[in-house]
Amino acid sequence: MKLIESIEEMQSIAAAARQAGKTIVLVPTMGYLHAGHASLLTEGRKRADILVASIFVNPTQFGAGEDFNTYPRDLERDMRIAEAAGVDYIFAPKASDMYPAGYQTYVNVEELTLPLCGASRPGHFRGVTTVVAKLFNIVMPHLALFGKKDFQQLTVIRRMAADLNMGVQIVGMPIVREADGLAMSSRNAYLSQAERESALCLSRALHSVQDVYRSAERSVETLRKLALGIINAEPSAAIDYVEFYHEATLTEVEQADDHTLVALAVRIGKTRLIDNCVLGEE
Ligand code: PAF
């Protein structure tokens, strides 16, 4: 496995690989890798000749007052996890190379970025699509893997790749959970022991909504009340949103069906966590 920090070097490795007829898969990450990332890397390893993992805490997707400075970072540990998963290249550019003085080009996906995290975190998706477009231009992957925990992000990136004819296949991978149900996230590192317990209200709420949906309840009003009740019972939980959307269009629905995305964002103490499920899926 090789660590590459230079954009030019990564680009010339990718160009040479393509020239030699090799396929490239990219797993974009912000590092502090966990089992969710490892599942993307393991899948990526199977899908192409060359597996690239990018590690870059992207400043443009953090708003003022968000956790850019405190976002957990541990490149050495990440390298061990990546190596064990069979990564060929870690691409870890410097922010000053990705966004040099004079930088002024951004990619913006419109409607899909308005609700949910786009409403709570203005500018967030503009930063995500911009950096992912740049990573695609640098690593030149044939396909790229993203976790479904960031469901809206995956939807937005699919739209961008299609709209801008990027020629990159976007693959969404299932959420990986701890044994007790908590969705894996680098931000779980912020939680105290007590907050870690409280954070289970997200997966518990999704689980209950799915159970009641399976017993034939279709009213979103009823399902939402159920989720709100479970989360609000946790004193340290503050709801950002509990939404029922169509999984493809990200527009609100009143009657639930197998394509309904249940999306949650909840603050546990100072930590903002997201989780989701699609009612028709396991
Ligand atoms: O999901 C993430 O970790 C980031 O948003 C991504 C896709 C790596 C872009 O910085």
Short mmCIF file of N, CA, C and O in Angstrom, two decimals, residues 18 23-28 43-44 47-50 52 136 139-146 167-171:
data_model
loop_
_atom_site.label_atom_id
_atom_site.label_comp_id
_atom_site.label_asym_id
_atom_site.label_seq_id
_atom_site.Cartn_x
_atom_site.Cartn_y
_atom_site.Cartn_z
N ARG A 18 -5.29 3.41 -16.03
CA ARG A 18 -6.33 3.37 -17.08
C ARG A 18 -5.72 2.99 -18.43
O ARG A 18 -6.28 2.20 -19.17
N THR A 23 -9.03 -1.33 -13.95
CA THR A 23 -10.17 -0.60 -13.39
C THR A 23 -9.81 -0.07 -12.01
O THR A 23 -9.02 -0.67 -11.27
N ILE A 24 -10.41 1.08 -11.68
CA ILE A 24 -10.09 1.78 -10.41
C ILE A 24 -11.38 1.96 -9.62
O ILE A 24 -12.40 2.41 -10.17
N VAL A 25 -11.34 1.63 -8.33
CA VAL A 25 -12.48 1.91 -7.45
C VAL A 25 -11.99 2.87 -6.37
O VAL A 25 -10.89 2.73 -5.85
N LEU A 26 -12.83 3.85 -6.07
CA LEU A 26 -12.49 4.85 -5.03
C LEU A 26 -13.46 4.74 -3.86
O LEU A 26 -14.68 4.67 -4.06
N VAL A 27 -12.92 4.73 -2.65
CA VAL A 27 -13.73 4.88 -1.43
C VAL A 27 -13.33 6.21 -0.81
O VAL A 27 -12.27 6.31 -0.18
N PRO A 28 -14.16 7.25 -0.99
CA PRO A 28 -13.82 8.56 -0.40
C PRO A 28 -14.17 8.57 1.09
O PRO A 28 -15.27 8.16 1.46
N GLU A 43 -15.59 -4.38 0.00
CA GLU A 43 -16.39 -4.50 -1.23
C GLU A 43 -15.61 -3.92 -2.42
O GLU A 43 -15.59 -4.50 -3.51
N GLY A 44 -14.96 -2.79 -2.19
CA GLY A 44 -14.18 -2.16 -3.25
C GLY A 44 -13.09 -3.09 -3.76
O GLY A 44 -12.84 -3.17 -4.97
N ARG A 47 -14.22 -5.32 -6.39
CA ARG A 47 -14.87 -4.79 -7.58
C ARG A 47 -13.97 -4.20 -8.65
O ARG A 47 -14.45 -3.81 -9.71
N ALA A 48 -12.69 -4.03 -8.37
CA ALA A 48 -11.82 -3.43 -9.39
C ALA A 48 -10.38 -3.87 -9.18
O ALA A 48 -10.04 -4.46 -8.15
N ASP A 49 -9.52 -3.54 -10.15
CA ASP A 49 -8.11 -3.94 -10.03
C ASP A 49 -7.38 -3.10 -8.99
O ASP A 49 -6.52 -3.59 -8.27
N ILE A 50 -7.70 -1.81 -8.97
CA ILE A 50 -6.95 -0.90 -8.09
C ILE A 50 -7.92 -0.23 -7.11
O ILE A 50 -8.92 0.36 -7.52
N VAL A 52 -8.45 2.55 -4.30
CA VAL A 52 -7.93 3.80 -3.72
C VAL A 52 -8.88 4.24 -2.61
O VAL A 52 -10.10 4.28 -2.81
N PHE A 136 -12.94 12.68 -8.01
CA PHE A 136 -13.18 11.90 -9.24
C PHE A 136 -12.21 12.33 -10.35
O PHE A 136 -11.70 11.51 -11.10
N VAL A 139 -8.59 10.91 -9.09
CA VAL A 139 -8.40 9.45 -8.96
C VAL A 139 -8.94 8.71 -10.20
O VAL A 139 -8.58 7.56 -10.46
N MET A 140 -9.79 9.39 -10.96
CA MET A 140 -10.36 8.84 -12.20
C MET A 140 -10.95 7.44 -12.02
O MET A 140 -10.64 6.51 -12.78
N PRO A 141 -11.80 7.25 -10.99
CA PRO A 141 -12.30 5.90 -10.74
C PRO A 141 -13.38 5.49 -11.75
O PRO A 141 -14.07 6.35 -12.31
N HIS A 142 -13.50 4.18 -11.95
CA HIS A 142 -14.63 3.66 -12.72
C HIS A 142 -15.86 3.57 -11.83
O HIS A 142 -16.98 3.66 -12.30
N LEU A 143 -15.62 3.29 -10.56
CA LEU A 143 -16.74 3.28 -9.61
C LEU A 143 -16.29 3.82 -8.25
O LEU A 143 -15.09 3.85 -7.95
N ALA A 144 -17.29 4.27 -7.47
CA ALA A 144 -17.00 4.82 -6.15
C ALA A 144 -18.08 4.32 -5.19
O ALA A 144 -19.25 4.21 -5.56
N LEU A 145 -17.65 4.00 -3.97
CA LEU A 145 -18.56 3.42 -2.98
C LEU A 145 -18.83 4.42 -1.85
O LEU A 145 -17.90 5.07 -1.34
N PHE A 146 -20.11 4.49 -1.46
CA PHE A 146 -20.53 5.39 -0.38
C PHE A 146 -21.47 4.62 0.54
O PHE A 146 -22.27 3.81 0.07
N GLY A 167 -19.29 9.55 -15.68
CA GLY A 167 -18.83 8.21 -16.07
C GLY A 167 -18.30 7.41 -14.90
O GLY A 167 -17.46 6.53 -15.07
N VAL A 168 -18.75 7.73 -13.69
CA VAL A 168 -18.37 6.97 -12.50
C VAL A 168 -19.63 6.28 -11.98
O VAL A 168 -20.64 6.95 -11.77
N GLN A 169 -19.55 4.98 -11.78
CA GLN A 169 -20.70 4.26 -11.23
C GLN A 169 -20.71 4.48 -9.71
O GLN A 169 -19.69 4.26 -9.04
N ILE A 170 -21.85 4.91 -9.20
CA ILE A 170 -21.95 5.18 -7.76
C ILE A 170 -22.65 4.01 -7.09
O ILE A 170 -23.77 3.66 -7.45
N VAL A 171 -21.98 3.43 -6.10
CA VAL A 171 -22.53 2.25 -5.42
C VAL A 171 -22.82 2.61 -3.97
O VAL A 171 -21.95 3.14 -3.27
#
